[in-house]
Short mmCIF file of C-alpha atoms and ligand atoms in Angstrom, two decimals:
data_model
loop_
_atom_site.label_atom_id
_atom_site.label_comp_id
_atom_site.label_asym_id
_atom_site.label_seq_id
_atom_site.Cartn_x
_atom_site.Cartn_y
_atom_site.Cartn_z
CA MET A 1 -14.65 3.39 -18.89
CA ILE A 2 -13.20 0.27 -20.64
CA ILE A 3 -9.56 0.07 -20.10
CA SER A 4 -8.00 -1.93 -22.86
CA GLU A 5 -5.18 -2.20 -25.49
CA LEU A 6 -2.65 -1.35 -22.98
CA LYS A 7 1.16 -1.51 -23.85
CA PRO A 8 3.62 -3.35 -21.65
CA LEU A 9 4.55 -1.05 -18.60
CA PHE A 10 8.22 -1.28 -19.40
CA PRO A 11 9.95 -2.77 -22.62
CA GLU A 12 10.66 -6.47 -22.09
CA GLU A 13 14.38 -6.30 -21.83
CA TYR A 14 13.84 -4.36 -18.56
CA THR A 15 11.98 -7.11 -17.02
CA ASP A 16 14.07 -10.02 -18.22
CA GLY A 17 11.50 -12.67 -18.06
CA GLY A 18 11.38 -12.42 -14.07
CA PRO A 19 9.09 -10.18 -12.04
CA LEU A 20 9.63 -6.57 -12.79
CA VAL A 21 11.71 -4.98 -9.83
CA ILE A 22 11.79 -1.07 -9.43
CA ALA A 23 14.36 -0.25 -6.73
CA GLY A 24 16.02 2.92 -5.22
CA PRO A 25 16.01 5.16 -2.31
CA CYS A 26 12.91 6.59 -0.94
CA SER A 27 14.38 10.19 -1.53
CA ALA A 28 17.23 11.43 -3.56
CA GLU A 29 19.57 13.06 -0.98
CA SER A 30 22.61 13.98 -3.08
CA GLU A 31 24.16 13.11 -6.16
CA THR A 32 26.70 10.88 -4.51
CA GLN A 33 23.88 8.91 -2.66
CA VAL A 34 21.82 8.59 -5.79
CA LEU A 35 24.92 7.34 -8.09
CA ASP A 36 26.09 4.84 -5.43
CA ALA A 37 22.59 3.35 -5.06
CA ALA A 38 22.16 3.26 -8.79
CA HIS A 39 25.41 1.36 -9.34
CA ALA A 40 24.95 -0.93 -6.40
CA LEU A 41 21.52 -1.90 -7.62
CA MET A 42 22.74 -2.30 -11.30
CA ASN A 43 25.28 -4.93 -9.80
CA GLU A 44 22.31 -6.79 -8.47
CA GLY A 45 20.71 -6.78 -11.74
CA ILE A 46 18.03 -4.19 -11.18
CA ARG A 47 16.99 -2.24 -14.41
CA ILE A 48 14.63 0.40 -13.16
CA PHE A 49 15.68 2.85 -10.55
CA ARG A 50 13.22 4.89 -8.35
CA ALA A 51 13.95 7.95 -6.05
CA GLY A 52 11.56 10.51 -4.57
CA VAL A 53 12.44 14.09 -5.47
CA TRP A 54 9.29 15.77 -4.00
CA LYS A 55 8.28 13.98 -0.66
CA PRO A 56 4.76 14.54 0.64
CA ARG A 57 5.26 14.75 4.37
CA THR A 58 2.49 14.26 7.06
CA LYS A 59 3.63 17.31 9.01
CA PRO A 60 5.68 20.35 8.04
CA GLY A 61 9.38 20.37 8.95
CA GLY A 62 10.03 16.89 7.66
CA PHE A 63 12.57 16.24 4.80
CA GLU A 64 10.51 17.27 1.78
CA GLY A 65 12.96 16.23 -1.01
CA MET A 66 15.70 18.05 -2.80
CA GLY A 67 13.29 19.02 -5.65
CA THR A 68 13.91 19.77 -9.37
CA PRO A 69 17.69 19.96 -9.12
CA ALA A 70 17.75 16.24 -8.03
CA LEU A 71 16.12 15.15 -11.33
CA GLU A 72 19.68 15.81 -12.91
CA TRP A 73 21.04 13.27 -10.42
CA LEU A 74 18.52 10.50 -11.55
CA ALA A 75 19.42 11.59 -15.27
CA GLU A 76 23.05 11.09 -14.43
CA ALA A 77 22.39 7.68 -13.03
CA LYS A 78 20.55 6.65 -16.20
CA ARG A 79 23.56 7.84 -18.35
CA GLN A 80 26.06 6.00 -16.13
CA THR A 81 24.05 2.66 -15.61
CA GLY A 82 21.56 2.41 -18.56
CA MET A 83 18.55 1.92 -15.97
CA LEU A 84 15.30 3.54 -16.65
CA ILE A 85 14.37 6.08 -14.10
CA SER A 86 11.42 7.00 -12.12
CA THR A 87 10.00 9.35 -9.50
CA GLU A 88 6.92 10.61 -7.86
CA VAL A 89 4.85 13.45 -9.23
CA ALA A 90 1.96 15.28 -7.43
CA SER A 91 1.36 18.18 -9.90
CA ALA A 92 1.68 19.10 -13.53
CA ARG A 93 4.64 21.35 -12.62
CA HIS A 94 6.40 18.20 -11.18
CA LEU A 95 5.58 16.15 -14.37
CA ALA A 96 6.84 18.99 -16.55
CA ASP A 97 10.19 19.09 -14.86
CA ALA A 98 10.49 15.23 -14.69
CA ILE A 99 9.93 15.06 -18.45
CA ASP A 100 12.38 17.72 -19.24
CA ALA A 101 14.89 15.74 -17.24
CA GLY A 102 14.23 12.66 -19.45
CA ILE A 103 12.35 10.76 -16.89
CA ASP A 104 10.98 7.22 -18.14
CA ALA A 105 8.33 6.57 -15.46
CA VAL A 106 6.52 8.36 -12.77
CA TRP A 107 4.16 7.22 -10.01
CA ILE A 108 1.32 9.11 -8.58
CA GLY A 109 1.59 8.81 -4.70
CA ALA A 110 -1.02 7.54 -2.30
CA ARG A 111 -1.99 11.03 -1.08
CA THR A 112 -2.19 12.49 -4.58
CA SER A 113 -4.26 9.56 -5.98
CA ALA A 114 -6.86 10.33 -3.29
CA ASN A 115 -7.13 13.88 -4.65
CA PRO A 116 -9.16 13.77 -7.98
CA PHE A 117 -8.38 17.45 -8.75
CA ALA A 118 -4.57 16.78 -8.59
CA VAL A 119 -4.97 13.70 -10.64
CA GLN A 120 -6.98 15.40 -13.24
CA GLU A 121 -4.39 18.25 -13.43
CA ILE A 122 -1.75 15.56 -14.10
CA ALA A 123 -3.92 14.12 -16.58
CA ASP A 124 -4.53 17.58 -18.29
CA PHE A 125 -0.86 17.94 -18.73
CA LEU A 126 -0.33 14.49 -20.19
CA VAL A 127 -3.00 14.86 -22.87
CA GLN A 128 -1.23 17.74 -24.25
CA LEU A 129 2.26 16.18 -24.50
CA PRO A 130 3.39 15.31 -27.92
CA ALA A 131 2.19 11.81 -28.63
CA HIS A 132 5.71 10.18 -29.07
CA ARG A 133 6.53 11.50 -25.43
CA ARG A 134 3.33 10.31 -23.82
CA ASP A 135 3.72 6.83 -25.66
CA MET A 136 7.17 6.54 -24.05
CA LEU A 137 6.11 7.35 -20.50
CA ALA A 138 4.98 4.75 -17.95
CA VAL A 139 2.56 6.05 -15.34
CA MET A 140 2.02 4.13 -11.99
CA VAL A 141 -0.91 4.86 -9.83
CA LYS A 142 -0.62 4.02 -6.09
CA ASN A 143 -3.71 3.25 -4.24
CA PRO A 144 -5.17 6.21 -2.35
CA VAL A 145 -4.29 6.28 1.38
CA ASN A 146 -7.94 5.15 2.14
CA THR A 147 -9.49 1.97 1.18
CA ASP A 148 -11.49 3.26 -1.66
CA LEU A 149 -11.35 1.04 -4.69
CA GLU A 150 -13.35 3.29 -6.83
CA LEU A 151 -11.12 6.42 -6.16
CA TRP A 152 -8.06 4.22 -7.21
CA ILE A 153 -9.87 3.08 -10.28
CA GLY A 154 -11.03 6.74 -10.85
CA ALA A 155 -7.33 7.91 -10.90
CA ILE A 156 -6.29 5.11 -13.26
CA GLU A 157 -9.05 5.95 -15.54
CA ARG A 158 -8.11 9.78 -15.60
CA ILE A 159 -4.64 8.68 -16.67
CA TYR A 160 -5.89 6.46 -19.34
CA GLY A 161 -8.34 9.14 -20.44
CA ALA A 162 -5.36 11.37 -21.21
CA GLY A 163 -4.11 8.83 -23.75
CA VAL A 164 -1.48 7.04 -21.64
CA ARG A 165 -1.20 3.43 -22.43
CA ARG A 166 1.77 2.29 -20.23
CA ILE A 167 -0.15 2.05 -16.84
CA GLY A 168 0.59 0.33 -13.62
CA ALA A 169 -1.17 0.07 -10.20
CA ILE A 170 0.92 0.09 -7.07
CA HIS A 171 -0.36 -1.47 -4.07
CA ARG A 172 1.17 0.41 -0.96
CA GLY A 173 -1.18 -0.46 1.60
CA PHE A 174 -3.84 1.52 3.53
CA SER A 175 -3.68 3.89 6.46
CA SER A 176 -5.47 3.11 9.63
CA TYR A 177 -5.69 4.57 13.08
CA GLY A 178 -3.46 3.23 15.76
CA GLU A 179 -0.34 1.12 15.94
CA HIS A 180 -0.26 -1.96 13.84
CA VAL A 181 2.27 -4.78 12.65
CA TYR A 182 2.14 -3.12 9.29
CA ARG A 183 2.77 0.57 8.56
CA ASN A 184 -0.24 0.54 6.12
CA MET A 185 -2.74 -2.55 6.12
CA PRO A 186 -2.21 -4.68 3.03
CA GLU A 187 -6.19 -5.38 2.48
CA TRP A 188 -5.15 -7.84 -0.27
CA ARG A 189 -8.71 -8.07 -1.56
CA ILE A 190 -8.60 -4.59 -2.78
CA PRO A 191 -5.76 -4.83 -5.23
CA ILE A 192 -7.14 -8.29 -6.10
CA GLU A 193 -10.49 -6.84 -6.98
CA LEU A 194 -8.71 -4.13 -8.91
CA HIS A 195 -6.94 -6.72 -11.01
CA ARG A 196 -10.27 -8.49 -11.62
CA ARG A 197 -11.93 -5.46 -12.66
CA LEU A 198 -8.82 -4.06 -14.82
CA PRO A 199 -7.15 -7.19 -15.83
CA GLU A 200 -4.68 -5.45 -18.30
CA ILE A 201 -3.08 -3.16 -15.62
CA THR A 202 0.41 -4.28 -14.55
CA MET A 203 0.11 -5.03 -10.82
CA ILE A 204 3.15 -3.85 -8.62
CA CYS A 205 3.31 -4.39 -4.84
CA ASP A 206 5.43 -1.86 -2.68
CA PRO A 207 6.23 -3.96 0.34
CA SER A 208 8.34 -1.17 1.69
CA HIS A 209 5.40 1.22 2.44
CA ILE A 210 3.04 -1.80 3.39
CA GLY A 211 5.59 -3.18 5.87
CA GLY A 212 7.25 -0.20 7.12
CA ARG A 213 9.84 -2.30 8.48
CA ARG A 214 12.91 -4.08 6.87
CA ASP A 215 12.04 -7.56 8.14
CA LEU A 216 8.71 -7.46 6.49
CA ILE A 217 10.04 -6.84 3.04
CA ALA A 218 10.77 -10.42 2.16
CA PRO A 219 7.69 -12.17 3.11
CA LEU A 220 5.53 -9.42 1.82
CA ALA A 221 7.49 -9.56 -1.50
CA LEU A 222 6.92 -13.19 -1.77
CA GLN A 223 3.34 -12.95 -0.89
CA ALA A 224 2.67 -10.60 -3.60
CA LEU A 225 4.34 -12.60 -6.22
CA ARG A 226 2.38 -15.73 -4.99
CA MET A 227 -0.72 -13.54 -5.44
CA ASN A 228 0.36 -12.95 -9.09
CA PHE A 229 1.54 -9.51 -8.72
CA ASP A 230 3.58 -8.58 -11.83
CA GLY A 231 6.28 -6.83 -10.07
CA LEU A 232 7.72 -5.09 -6.95
CA ILE A 233 8.80 -1.61 -6.01
CA ILE A 234 11.37 -1.69 -3.04
CA GLU A 235 13.07 1.21 -1.26
CA CYS A 236 16.79 0.66 -1.13
CA HIS A 237 19.49 2.79 0.15
CA CYS A 238 23.35 2.06 0.59
CA ASN A 239 23.37 3.22 4.16
CA PRO A 240 19.65 2.89 5.41
CA GLU A 241 20.33 4.08 8.98
CA SER A 242 21.40 7.35 7.73
CA ALA A 243 18.40 7.81 5.29
CA LEU A 244 16.70 11.17 5.40
CA SER A 245 13.15 9.66 5.01
CA ASP A 246 11.68 6.14 5.72
CA SER A 247 14.98 4.87 7.23
CA GLY A 248 13.39 1.99 9.03
CA GLN A 249 11.90 0.31 5.94
CA GLN A 250 14.93 0.82 3.37
CA ILE A 251 17.13 -2.02 2.72
CA THR A 252 20.71 -2.36 1.13
CA PRO A 253 21.05 -3.19 -2.42
CA SER A 254 22.70 -6.46 -1.45
CA ALA A 255 19.80 -7.38 0.99
CA LEU A 256 17.49 -6.82 -2.11
CA GLY A 257 19.82 -9.05 -4.14
CA ASN A 258 19.36 -11.76 -1.54
CA ILE A 259 15.63 -11.43 -1.40
CA ILE A 260 15.40 -11.95 -5.18
CA LYS A 261 17.68 -14.70 -5.18
CA SER A 262 15.86 -16.66 -2.35
CA ILE A 263 12.57 -15.97 -4.07
CA ALA A 264 13.84 -17.63 -7.21
CA ASN A 265 15.77 -20.49 -5.38
CA ARG A 266 14.57 -21.23 -2.00
CA PRO A 267 10.70 -21.45 -2.03
CA GLU A 268 10.70 -23.56 1.11
CA THR A 269 12.62 -21.05 3.36
CA LEU A 270 10.11 -18.29 2.12
CA SER A 271 7.28 -20.76 2.93
CA GLN A 272 8.25 -20.42 6.41
CA GLU A 273 8.66 -16.68 6.20
CA ILE A 274 4.95 -16.50 4.84
CA LEU A 275 3.75 -18.58 7.63
CA ALA A 276 5.51 -16.18 9.88
CA ASP A 277 3.85 -13.43 7.98
CA LEU A 278 0.31 -14.90 8.11
CA ARG A 279 0.96 -15.34 11.94
CA ARG A 280 1.79 -11.65 12.13
CA GLN A 281 -1.36 -10.89 10.40
CA ILE A 282 -3.24 -13.19 12.87
CA ASP A 283 -1.49 -11.42 15.99
CA ASP A 284 -2.52 -8.16 14.35
CA ILE A 285 -6.19 -9.02 13.93
CA ASP A 286 -6.32 -10.49 17.51
CA ASP A 287 -5.01 -7.15 18.73
CA ARG A 288 -7.71 -5.29 16.81
CA LEU A 289 -10.29 -7.86 18.20
CA MET A 290 -9.36 -7.08 21.68
CA ASP A 291 -9.34 -3.50 21.03
CA ILE A 292 -13.01 -3.61 19.74
CA LEU A 293 -14.12 -5.75 22.62
CA ALA A 294 -12.53 -3.31 25.12
CA GLN A 295 -14.44 -0.43 23.29
CA ARG A 296 -17.78 -2.52 23.32
CA MET A 297 -17.31 -3.06 27.07
CA ALA A 298 -16.84 0.63 27.75
CA VAL A 299 -20.17 1.43 25.82
CA ALA A 300 -21.93 -1.22 27.73
CA ARG A 301 -20.74 0.26 31.00
CA GLU A 302 -22.03 3.45 29.89
CA ILE A 303 -25.46 2.00 29.12
CA GLY A 304 -25.29 0.17 32.60
CA ARG A 305 -24.80 3.71 34.20
CA LEU A 306 -27.80 5.10 32.37
CA LYS A 307 -29.99 2.10 33.40
CA GLN A 308 -28.89 2.43 37.09
CA GLU A 309 -29.94 6.22 37.08
CA ASN A 310 -33.23 5.31 35.41
CA ASN A 311 -33.87 2.36 37.49
CA MET A 312 -34.04 -0.03 34.50
CA PRO A 313 -33.23 -3.65 34.58
CA VAL A 314 -29.81 -4.76 33.33
CA VAL A 315 -31.06 -7.64 31.30
CA GLN A 316 -33.76 -6.77 28.70
CA PRO A 317 -34.54 -10.01 26.96
CA LYS A 318 -36.42 -8.41 24.04
CA ARG A 319 -33.44 -6.35 23.16
CA TYR A 320 -31.07 -9.12 23.61
CA ASN A 321 -32.99 -11.42 21.17
CA SER A 322 -33.26 -8.93 18.51
CA LEU A 323 -29.63 -8.34 18.80
CA ILE A 324 -28.66 -11.86 18.44
CA ASN A 325 -30.96 -12.33 15.40
CA ASP A 326 -29.60 -9.29 13.84
CA ARG A 327 -25.96 -10.23 14.46
CA VAL A 328 -26.46 -13.96 13.35
CA GLU A 329 -27.75 -12.69 10.00
CA THR A 330 -24.85 -10.19 9.34
CA ALA A 331 -22.33 -12.86 10.31
CA ALA A 332 -24.08 -15.44 7.83
CA LYS A 333 -23.57 -12.94 5.03
CA LEU A 334 -19.86 -12.85 5.98
CA GLY A 335 -19.60 -16.79 5.87
CA LEU A 336 -19.67 -17.22 9.68
CA ASP A 337 -21.23 -20.21 11.17
CA ALA A 338 -24.62 -19.23 13.08
CA GLU A 339 -23.71 -21.46 16.14
CA PHE A 340 -20.28 -20.16 16.49
CA THR A 341 -21.71 -16.54 16.12
CA LYS A 342 -24.26 -17.23 18.84
CA LYS A 343 -21.75 -18.80 21.14
CA ILE A 344 -19.44 -15.81 20.92
CA LEU A 345 -22.40 -13.21 21.34
CA ALA A 346 -23.43 -15.14 24.47
CA GLY A 347 -20.18 -14.82 25.99
CA ILE A 348 -19.88 -11.15 25.12
CA HIS A 349 -23.17 -10.52 26.39
CA GLU A 350 -22.68 -12.31 29.75
CA GLU A 351 -19.55 -10.14 30.43
CA SER A 352 -21.42 -6.84 29.47
CA VAL A 353 -24.11 -7.89 32.05
CA ARG A 354 -21.31 -8.81 34.55
CA GLN A 355 -19.76 -5.36 34.14
CA GLN A 356 -23.07 -3.56 34.28
CA LEU A 357 -23.96 -5.38 37.55
CA ASN A 358 -20.65 -4.46 39.11
CA LEU A 359 -20.66 -0.76 38.41
C1 PEP B 401 7.13 6.70 -1.83
O1 PEP B 401 6.98 5.93 -2.69
O2 PEP B 401 8.27 7.03 -1.29
C2 PEP B 401 6.05 7.28 -1.26
C3 PEP B 401 5.95 8.43 -0.74
O3 PEP B 401 4.88 6.64 -1.16
P1 PEP B 401 3.42 6.61 -0.78
O4 PEP B 401 2.71 7.60 -1.67
O5 PEP B 401 3.00 5.20 -0.98
O6 PEP B 401 3.37 7.03 0.69
MN1 MN B 402 9.15 6.16 1.17
#
């Protein structure tokens, strides 16, 4: 599908020439909490408010959001501050309620965009809206939880196919097994490739859900803007420690104000932050390398035990040579130097042999 002739995601006066910033709490918890956050953000110059009303929780028993009644609090925030309001929808019913409440923008969450049935249900609702209502609505599609670019593009195509022309893509990182520096791996090449394939789409980065930690918001936000993202969506709460969801990653409105100012005024400080962030990425990659090496050694020991039981020699040169050739070829495709690859493989093989002999 060719996606073209899109309209700006939001009218220009809401982006004010600078990067587009959407901010607000992870969840709408009470009317006071929503209004306090909205006023504080308005004072920091934010023009587009976010708050989750229905929260997809990994396990039952977590805070699942205040539901439809909370939409009225967002509408009140809009009346009081003039901000545009946005929330997450996961079904046609959510969307119908959000539209009734006068929502300006919705996003499809990462768990929903991974589900073509759910996205199609939302698209089927959008297509039958009166044209003027559909024209006003901005729809942002978060990347699916898994690293599947085609699934992300497919979700966007379903929304476009329903006649929506204000479309954004939100990069919120990708789930992976185990503990990492990031809550969700950035895998920047995926949003970059999405942008290459769909150049008209407004690209928004969600450093809150990528980082999962307050101190990672600033460097990730800057990195995204340096990579030419059009905007940011950032979780803000007046009292993050007491937040009912995602409390560790929410920042105060004034902290957001400081991040925006430092992005505009102090690129050198932020270069330090980027450097620190790149180092964290290296730390994280090294952790994964060690983990993979340990897994490989465990399999090698398993093979060693089998060889022992069957009286086979530990070193089998034919197997070793074909393994090296095979790996060097794969590594070359990934842009790795052949000599470097051979040196690493020789070291790994030597250690495997040592472990098999010491069983
Ligand atoms: C959110 O934005 O609060 C949210 C639930 O995000 P995601 O779908 O990225 O997990
Ligand atoms: Mn959240």
